[in-house]
PDB file of C-alpha atoms in Angstrom:
ATOM      1  CA  GLY A   1       0.000   0.000   0.000  1.00  0.00           C
ATOM      2  CA  ALA A   2       0.988   3.615  -0.407  1.00  0.00           C
ATOM      3  CA  GLY A   3       2.919   5.316   2.336  1.00  0.00           C
ATOM      4  CA  VAL A   4       2.906   8.953   3.386  1.00  0.00           C
ATOM      5  CA  SER A   5       3.655  11.224   0.467  1.00  0.00           C
ATOM      6  CA  GLN A   6       4.809  14.816   0.508  1.00  0.00           C
ATOM      7  CA  THR A   7       4.981  17.387  -2.232  1.00  0.00           C
ATOM      8  CA  PRO A   8       7.052  19.030  -3.427  1.00  0.00           C
ATOM      9  CA  SER A   9      10.172  17.098  -2.552  1.00  0.00           C
ATOM     10  CA  ASN A  10      12.217  20.279  -2.863  1.00  0.00           C
ATOM     11  CA  LYS A  11      11.167  23.896  -2.677  1.00  0.00           C
ATOM     12  CA  VAL A  12      13.421  26.889  -3.187  1.00  0.00           C
ATOM     13  CA  THR A  13      11.966  30.285  -2.459  1.00  0.00           C
ATOM     14  CA  GLU A  14      13.064  33.809  -1.733  1.00  0.00           C
ATOM     15  CA  LYS A  15      12.968  35.508   1.618  1.00  0.00           C
ATOM     16  CA  GLY A  16       9.581  37.053   2.245  1.00  0.00           C
ATOM     17  CA  LYS A  17       7.635  34.720  -0.041  1.00  0.00           C
ATOM     18  CA  TYR A  18       4.735  32.449   0.900  1.00  0.00           C
ATOM     19  CA  VAL A  19       4.998  28.660   0.591  1.00  0.00           C
ATOM     20  CA  GLU A  20       2.680  25.697   0.953  1.00  0.00           C
ATOM     21  CA  LEU A  21       3.824  22.179   1.694  1.00  0.00           C
ATOM     22  CA  ARG A  22       1.470  19.256   1.187  1.00  0.00           C
ATOM     23  CA  CYS A  23       1.147  15.946   2.995  1.00  0.00           C
ATOM     24  CA  ASP A  24      -0.937  12.934   1.943  1.00  0.00           C
ATOM     25  CA  PRO A  25      -1.188  10.528   4.871  1.00  0.00           C
ATOM     26  CA  ILE A  26      -1.751   6.804   4.734  1.00  0.00           C
ATOM     27  CA  SER A  27      -5.374   6.096   3.941  1.00  0.00           C
ATOM     28  CA  GLY A  28      -7.435   5.636   7.080  1.00  0.00           C
ATOM     29  CA  HIS A  29      -4.924   7.267   9.416  1.00  0.00           C
ATOM     30  CA  THR A  30      -6.771   9.900  11.405  1.00  0.00           C
ATOM     31  CA  ALA A  31      -3.738  11.340  13.188  1.00  0.00           C
ATOM     32  CA  LEU A  32      -1.285  13.512  11.294  1.00  0.00           C
ATOM     33  CA  TYR A  33       1.899  15.239  12.507  1.00  0.00           C
ATOM     34  CA  TRP A  34       4.250  17.839  11.091  1.00  0.00           C
ATOM     35  CA  TYR A  35       7.890  18.010  12.170  1.00  0.00           C
ATOM     36  CA  ARG A  36      10.784  20.189  11.114  1.00  0.00           C
ATOM     37  CA  GLN A  37      14.325  18.877  10.848  1.00  0.00           C
ATOM     38  CA  SER A  38      17.123  21.394  10.639  1.00  0.00           C
ATOM     39  CA  LEU A  39      20.582  20.384   9.472  1.00  0.00           C
ATOM     40  CA  GLY A  40      22.335  18.202  12.021  1.00  0.00           C
ATOM     41  CA  GLN A  41      19.336  18.054  14.326  1.00  0.00           C
ATOM     42  CA  GLY A  42      16.580  15.638  15.160  1.00  0.00           C
ATOM     43  CA  PRO A  43      13.045  16.349  13.995  1.00  0.00           C
ATOM     44  CA  GLU A  44      11.124  18.896  16.070  1.00  0.00           C
ATOM     45  CA  PHE A  45       7.392  18.655  16.557  1.00  0.00           C
ATOM     46  CA  LEU A  46       5.297  21.401  14.973  1.00  0.00           C
ATOM     47  CA  ILE A  47       1.623  20.414  15.018  1.00  0.00           C
ATOM     48  CA  TYR A  48      -0.683  17.416  15.499  1.00  0.00           C
ATOM     49  CA  PHE A  49      -4.078  16.863  13.901  1.00  0.00           C
ATOM     50  CA  GLN A  50      -6.664  14.393  15.073  1.00  0.00           C
ATOM     51  CA  GLY A  51      -9.152  14.362  12.239  1.00  0.00           C
ATOM     52  CA  THR A  52      -9.750  17.877  10.962  1.00  0.00           C
ATOM     53  CA  GLY A  53      -8.770  19.727  14.103  1.00  0.00           C
ATOM     54  CA  ALA A  54      -5.369  20.764  15.373  1.00  0.00           C
ATOM     55  CA  ALA A  55      -5.170  18.983  18.713  1.00  0.00           C
ATOM     56  CA  ASP A  56      -1.742  20.366  19.580  1.00  0.00           C
ATOM     57  CA  ASP A  57      -0.048  23.259  17.783  1.00  0.00           C
ATOM     58  CA  SER A  58       2.410  24.040  20.553  1.00  0.00           C
ATOM     59  CA  GLY A  59       5.399  23.453  18.303  1.00  0.00           C
ATOM     60  CA  LEU A  60       4.624  26.100  15.705  1.00  0.00           C
ATOM     61  CA  PRO A  61       7.439  28.634  16.107  1.00  0.00           C
ATOM     62  CA  ASN A  62       5.400  31.770  15.415  1.00  0.00           C
ATOM     63  CA  ASP A  63       2.285  33.075  13.697  1.00  0.00           C
ATOM     64  CA  ARG A  64       3.905  32.892  10.257  1.00  0.00           C
ATOM     65  CA  PHE A  65       3.323  29.142  10.393  1.00  0.00           C
ATOM     66  CA  PHE A  66      -0.137  27.686   9.916  1.00  0.00           C
ATOM     67  CA  ALA A  67      -1.476  24.261   8.976  1.00  0.00           C
ATOM     68  CA  VAL A  68      -4.845  22.965   7.871  1.00  0.00           C
ATOM     69  CA  ARG A  69      -6.487  19.623   7.304  1.00  0.00           C
ATOM     70  CA  PRO A  70      -9.981  20.531   6.124  1.00  0.00           C
ATOM     71  CA  GLU A  71     -11.285  17.069   5.266  1.00  0.00           C
ATOM     72  CA  GLY A  72      -9.315  15.033   7.741  1.00  0.00           C
ATOM     73  CA  SER A  73      -6.959  13.599   5.161  1.00  0.00           C
ATOM     74  CA  VAL A  74      -4.541  15.812   3.206  1.00  0.00           C
ATOM     75  CA  SER A  75      -2.798  18.502   5.201  1.00  0.00           C
ATOM     76  CA  THR A  76      -1.077  21.684   4.087  1.00  0.00           C
ATOM     77  CA  LEU A  77       1.585  23.501   6.053  1.00  0.00           C
ATOM     78  CA  LYS A  78       1.667  27.173   5.172  1.00  0.00           C
ATOM     79  CA  ILE A  79       4.531  29.531   5.862  1.00  0.00           C
ATOM     80  CA  GLN A  80       4.127  33.260   5.345  1.00  0.00           C
ATOM     81  CA  ARG A  81       6.916  35.787   4.868  1.00  0.00           C
ATOM     82  CA  THR A  82       9.572  33.092   4.795  1.00  0.00           C
ATOM     83  CA  GLU A  83      12.896  33.719   6.481  1.00  0.00           C
ATOM     84  CA  ARG A  84      16.273  32.092   5.880  1.00  0.00           C
ATOM     85  CA  GLY A  85      15.958  30.401   9.248  1.00  0.00           C
ATOM     86  CA  ASP A  86      12.927  28.496   7.963  1.00  0.00           C
ATOM     87  CA  SER A  87      15.209  26.446   5.723  1.00  0.00           C
ATOM     88  CA  ALA A  88      14.872  22.832   6.826  1.00  0.00           C
ATOM     89  CA  VAL A  89      13.332  19.511   5.902  1.00  0.00           C
ATOM     90  CA  TYR A  90       9.658  19.428   6.788  1.00  0.00           C
ATOM     91  CA  LEU A  91       8.439  15.954   7.671  1.00  0.00           C
ATOM     92  CA  CYS A  92       4.918  14.665   7.831  1.00  0.00           C
ATOM     93  CA  ALA A  93       3.821  11.529   9.668  1.00  0.00           C
ATOM     94  CA  SER A  94       0.543   9.729  10.119  1.00  0.00           C
ATOM     95  CA  ARG A  95      -0.724   7.238  12.660  1.00  0.00           C
ATOM     96  CA  GLN A  96      -3.735   5.060  13.287  1.00  0.00           C
ATOM     97  CA  SER A  97      -6.472   6.543  15.369  1.00  0.00           C
ATOM     98  CA  ILE A  98      -5.887   5.528  18.943  1.00  0.00           C
ATOM     99  CA  ALA A  99      -3.510   7.790  20.815  1.00  0.00           C
ATOM    100  CA  GLY A 100      -1.701   6.967  23.988  1.00  0.00           C
ATOM    101  CA  ARG A 101      -0.585   3.493  23.069  1.00  0.00           C
ATOM    102  CA  GLY A 102       2.715   4.219  21.410  1.00  0.00           C
ATOM    103  CA  ASN A 103       1.396   3.385  17.977  1.00  0.00           C
ATOM    104  CA  GLU A 104       3.894   3.828  15.198  1.00  0.00           C
ATOM    105  CA  GLN A 105       4.048   7.019  13.224  1.00  0.00           C
ATOM    106  CA  PHE A 106       4.827   6.507   9.571  1.00  0.00           C
ATOM    107  CA  PHE A 107       6.946   9.237   8.078  1.00  0.00           C
ATOM    108  CA  GLY A 108       6.984  10.684   4.617  1.00  0.00           C
ATOM    109  CA  PRO A 109      10.200  11.474   2.728  1.00  0.00           C
ATOM    110  CA  GLY A 110       9.984  15.150   3.609  1.00  0.00           C
ATOM    111  CA  THR A 111      10.051  18.450   1.761  1.00  0.00           C
ATOM    112  CA  ARG A 112      13.381  20.221   1.713  1.00  0.00           C
ATOM    113  CA  LEU A 113      12.703  23.952   1.931  1.00  0.00           C
ATOM    114  CA  THR A 114      15.455  26.392   1.056  1.00  0.00           C
ATOM    115  CA  VAL A 115      14.912  30.092   1.620  1.00  0.00           C
ATOM    116  CA  LEU A 116      17.384  32.267  -0.234  1.00  0.00           C
TER     117      LEU A 116
ATOM    118  CA  ALA B   1      10.387  18.992  30.666  1.00  0.00           C
ATOM    119  CA  GLN B   2      10.497  16.074  28.293  1.00  0.00           C
ATOM    120  CA  SER B   3      13.812  15.592  26.534  1.00  0.00           C
ATOM    121  CA  VAL B   4      16.039  13.030  24.899  1.00  0.00           C
ATOM    122  CA  THR B   5      19.826  13.023  24.948  1.00  0.00           C
ATOM    123  CA  GLN B   6      22.017  11.103  22.568  1.00  0.00           C
ATOM    124  CA  PRO B   7      25.537  11.733  23.864  1.00  0.00           C
ATOM    125  CA  ASP B   8      27.379  10.370  20.831  1.00  0.00           C
ATOM    126  CA  ILE B   9      27.188  12.547  17.737  1.00  0.00           C
ATOM    127  CA  HIS B  10      29.253  10.226  15.583  1.00  0.00           C
ATOM    128  CA  ILE B  11      30.318   6.603  16.010  1.00  0.00           C
ATOM    129  CA  THR B  12      32.581   4.570  13.759  1.00  0.00           C
ATOM    130  CA  VAL B  13      32.740   0.779  13.906  1.00  0.00           C
ATOM    131  CA  SER B  14      34.179  -1.982  11.768  1.00  0.00           C
ATOM    132  CA  GLU B  15      31.851  -4.300   9.939  1.00  0.00           C
ATOM    133  CA  GLY B  16      31.088  -7.313  12.102  1.00  0.00           C
ATOM    134  CA  ALA B  17      31.755  -5.476  15.342  1.00  0.00           C
ATOM    135  CA  SER B  18      29.119  -5.013  18.016  1.00  0.00           C
ATOM    136  CA  LEU B  19      27.297  -1.726  18.412  1.00  0.00           C
ATOM    137  CA  GLU B  20      25.673   0.188  21.235  1.00  0.00           C
ATOM    138  CA  LEU B  21      24.079   3.600  20.744  1.00  0.00           C
ATOM    139  CA  ARG B  22      23.213   5.481  23.891  1.00  0.00           C
ATOM    140  CA  CYS B  23      19.959   7.254  24.674  1.00  0.00           C
ATOM    141  CA  ASN B  24      18.851   8.951  27.868  1.00  0.00           C
ATOM    142  CA  TYR B  25      15.454  10.496  28.369  1.00  0.00           C
ATOM    143  CA  SER B  26      13.637  12.774  30.754  1.00  0.00           C
ATOM    144  CA  TYR B  27       9.914  12.163  31.154  1.00  0.00           C
ATOM    145  CA  GLY B  28       7.493  12.439  34.043  1.00  0.00           C
ATOM    146  CA  ALA B  29       5.841   9.060  33.656  1.00  0.00           C
ATOM    147  CA  THR B  30       6.613   5.699  32.128  1.00  0.00           C
ATOM    148  CA  PRO B  31       7.753   6.691  28.664  1.00  0.00           C
ATOM    149  CA  TYR B  32       6.983   5.335  25.254  1.00  0.00           C
ATOM    150  CA  LEU B  33      10.408   5.013  23.627  1.00  0.00           C
ATOM    151  CA  PHE B  34      11.394   4.610  20.020  1.00  0.00           C
ATOM    152  CA  TRP B  35      14.432   4.179  17.842  1.00  0.00           C
ATOM    153  CA  TYR B  36      14.257   5.404  14.248  1.00  0.00           C
ATOM    154  CA  VAL B  37      16.838   5.121  11.482  1.00  0.00           C
ATOM    155  CA  GLN B  38      17.296   7.638   8.691  1.00  0.00           C
ATOM    156  CA  SER B  39      19.406   6.786   5.670  1.00  0.00           C
ATOM    157  CA  PRO B  40      20.562   9.497   3.257  1.00  0.00           C
ATOM    158  CA  GLY B  41      17.645  10.625   1.142  1.00  0.00           C
ATOM    159  CA  GLN B  42      15.285   8.281   2.965  1.00  0.00           C
ATOM    160  CA  GLY B  43      12.495   8.864   5.405  1.00  0.00           C
ATOM    161  CA  LEU B  44      12.553   7.862   9.032  1.00  0.00           C
ATOM    162  CA  GLN B  45      12.008   4.165   9.599  1.00  0.00           C
ATOM    163  CA  LEU B  46      10.997   2.662  12.928  1.00  0.00           C
ATOM    164  CA  LEU B  47      13.477   0.104  14.252  1.00  0.00           C
ATOM    165  CA  LEU B  48      11.729  -0.746  17.503  1.00  0.00           C
ATOM    166  CA  LYS B  49       9.657   0.654  20.324  1.00  0.00           C
ATOM    167  CA  TYR B  50       9.028   0.188  24.014  1.00  0.00           C
ATOM    168  CA  PHE B  51       5.495   0.651  25.239  1.00  0.00           C
ATOM    169  CA  SER B  52       5.205  -1.593  28.283  1.00  0.00           C
ATOM    170  CA  GLY B  53       6.079  -5.070  29.496  1.00  0.00           C
ATOM    171  CA  ASP B  54       9.367  -6.745  28.701  1.00  0.00           C
ATOM    172  CA  THR B  55      12.161  -4.210  28.982  1.00  0.00           C
ATOM    173  CA  LEU B  56      14.250  -5.883  26.272  1.00  0.00           C
ATOM    174  CA  VAL B  57      12.650  -5.239  22.916  1.00  0.00           C
ATOM    175  CA  GLN B  58      13.549  -6.728  19.576  1.00  0.00           C
ATOM    176  CA  GLY B  59      13.331  -4.792  16.371  1.00  0.00           C
ATOM    177  CA  ILE B  60      13.961  -5.093  12.695  1.00  0.00           C
ATOM    178  CA  LYS B  61      17.336  -5.640  11.064  1.00  0.00           C
ATOM    179  CA  GLY B  62      18.695  -7.494  14.092  1.00  0.00           C
ATOM    180  CA  PHE B  63      18.515  -4.522  16.481  1.00  0.00           C
ATOM    181  CA  GLU B  64      17.430  -4.661  20.096  1.00  0.00           C
ATOM    182  CA  ALA B  65      17.108  -2.120  22.886  1.00  0.00           C
ATOM    183  CA  GLU B  66      16.786  -2.313  26.634  1.00  0.00           C
ATOM    184  CA  PHE B  67      14.695   0.028  28.759  1.00  0.00           C
ATOM    185  CA  LYS B  68      16.337   0.743  32.105  1.00  0.00           C
ATOM    186  CA  ARG B  69      14.105   2.879  34.274  1.00  0.00           C
ATOM    187  CA  SER B  70      16.736   3.348  36.997  1.00  0.00           C
ATOM    188  CA  GLN B  71      19.139   4.846  34.469  1.00  0.00           C
ATOM    189  CA  SER B  72      16.530   6.616  32.322  1.00  0.00           C
ATOM    190  CA  SER B  73      18.116   4.910  29.359  1.00  0.00           C
ATOM    191  CA  PHE B  74      17.040   3.084  26.219  1.00  0.00           C
ATOM    192  CA  ASN B  75      20.243   2.017  24.493  1.00  0.00           C
ATOM    193  CA  LEU B  76      20.198   0.419  21.071  1.00  0.00           C
ATOM    194  CA  ARG B  77      22.366  -2.618  20.385  1.00  0.00           C
ATOM    195  CA  LYS B  78      23.335  -4.902  17.556  1.00  0.00           C
ATOM    196  CA  PRO B  79      25.731  -7.829  17.945  1.00  0.00           C
ATOM    197  CA  SER B  80      27.272  -7.616  14.477  1.00  0.00           C
ATOM    198  CA  VAL B  81      27.071  -4.514  12.328  1.00  0.00           C
ATOM    199  CA  HIS B  82      26.701  -4.667   8.551  1.00  0.00           C
ATOM    200  CA  TRP B  83      27.930  -1.991   6.137  1.00  0.00           C
ATOM    201  CA  SER B  84      24.298  -1.259   5.245  1.00  0.00           C
ATOM    202  CA  ASP B  85      23.657  -0.133   8.832  1.00  0.00           C
ATOM    203  CA  ALA B  86      25.518   3.104   8.168  1.00  0.00           C
ATOM    204  CA  ALA B  87      22.903   5.811   8.760  1.00  0.00           C
ATOM    205  CA  GLU B  88      21.640   8.357  11.279  1.00  0.00           C
ATOM    206  CA  TYR B  89      19.897   6.924  14.334  1.00  0.00           C
ATOM    207  CA  PHE B  90      17.359   8.819  16.391  1.00  0.00           C
ATOM    208  CA  CYS B  91      15.977   8.002  19.798  1.00  0.00           C
ATOM    209  CA  ALA B  92      12.598   9.491  20.670  1.00  0.00           C
ATOM    210  CA  VAL B  93      10.116   9.624  23.513  1.00  0.00           C
ATOM    211  CA  GLY B  94       6.390   9.738  22.810  1.00  0.00           C
ATOM    212  CA  ALA B  95       3.949  11.902  24.746  1.00  0.00           C
ATOM    213  CA  HIS B  96       1.172   9.828  26.254  1.00  0.00           C
ATOM    214  CA  ASN B  97      -1.793  11.944  25.276  1.00  0.00           C
ATOM    215  CA  THR B  98      -0.883  12.937  21.734  1.00  0.00           C
ATOM    216  CA  ASP B  99       1.886  10.504  20.784  1.00  0.00           C
ATOM    217  CA  LYS B 100       3.921  13.444  19.484  1.00  0.00           C
ATOM    218  CA  LEU B 101       7.568  12.474  19.386  1.00  0.00           C
ATOM    219  CA  ILE B 102      10.443  14.281  21.031  1.00  0.00           C
ATOM    220  CA  PHE B 103      13.649  13.345  19.290  1.00  0.00           C
ATOM    221  CA  GLY B 104      17.274  13.390  20.295  1.00  0.00           C
ATOM    222  CA  THR B 105      19.840  15.038  18.077  1.00  0.00           C
ATOM    223  CA  GLY B 106      20.839  11.756  16.517  1.00  0.00           C
ATOM    224  CA  THR B 107      23.945   9.590  16.238  1.00  0.00           C
ATOM    225  CA  ARG B 108      25.619   9.151  12.890  1.00  0.00           C
ATOM    226  CA  LEU B 109      26.959   5.630  12.420  1.00  0.00           C
ATOM    227  CA  GLN B 110      29.813   5.006  10.038  1.00  0.00           C
ATOM    228  CA  VAL B 111      30.822   1.419   9.210  1.00  0.00           C
ATOM    229  CA  PHE B 112      34.251   0.520   7.893  1.00  0.00           C
ATOM    230  CA  PRO B 113      34.762  -2.679   5.870  1.00  0.00           C
TER     231      PRO B 113
END
């Protein structure tokens, strides 16, 4: 079966521009996560969706970052007024519905964002 | 605060040698613990996880890890390393209510023939 897919795989933009990153989770997975991985670091949590709602957005660094999941499947991470410090690999993961049992998150290949 | 520490940034071993990657965590309750592997250009792949029960867990690719509550550790081991094991390894703790993962900074494993 298909895994988590993310598009685009690479995105180069200029400082100050707006970008959208897309995540298609595994079919039937109701939980979806976004992480950001900077060079030489482990992934850092950004936001968690359970269904259509953001259940935990405590990892979003500031109000330039926003994510939606309007139909409970595909999610889009939106970054306004990009800064060079936003350059990183953005990872998406999905999980089966029941939280709190250590169920595996399945990760996509990531989108490498470069802000010039 | 929840955190994960991987003290070794880079480890080099010879093929066939044994391996132990260290992981220490800080968490207020019994943690969910994970080891992921990331190869160049690849996504994160789960090697193994500890949720409850037996503190020695077996994973894929011949890896195992042992949860030691007294030492707040979850070290990853493999008795004989293969060249294909060269990759970045991440330890993570999972939050109980949301399952969001808190990762360590990773250990890069290099394998010499």
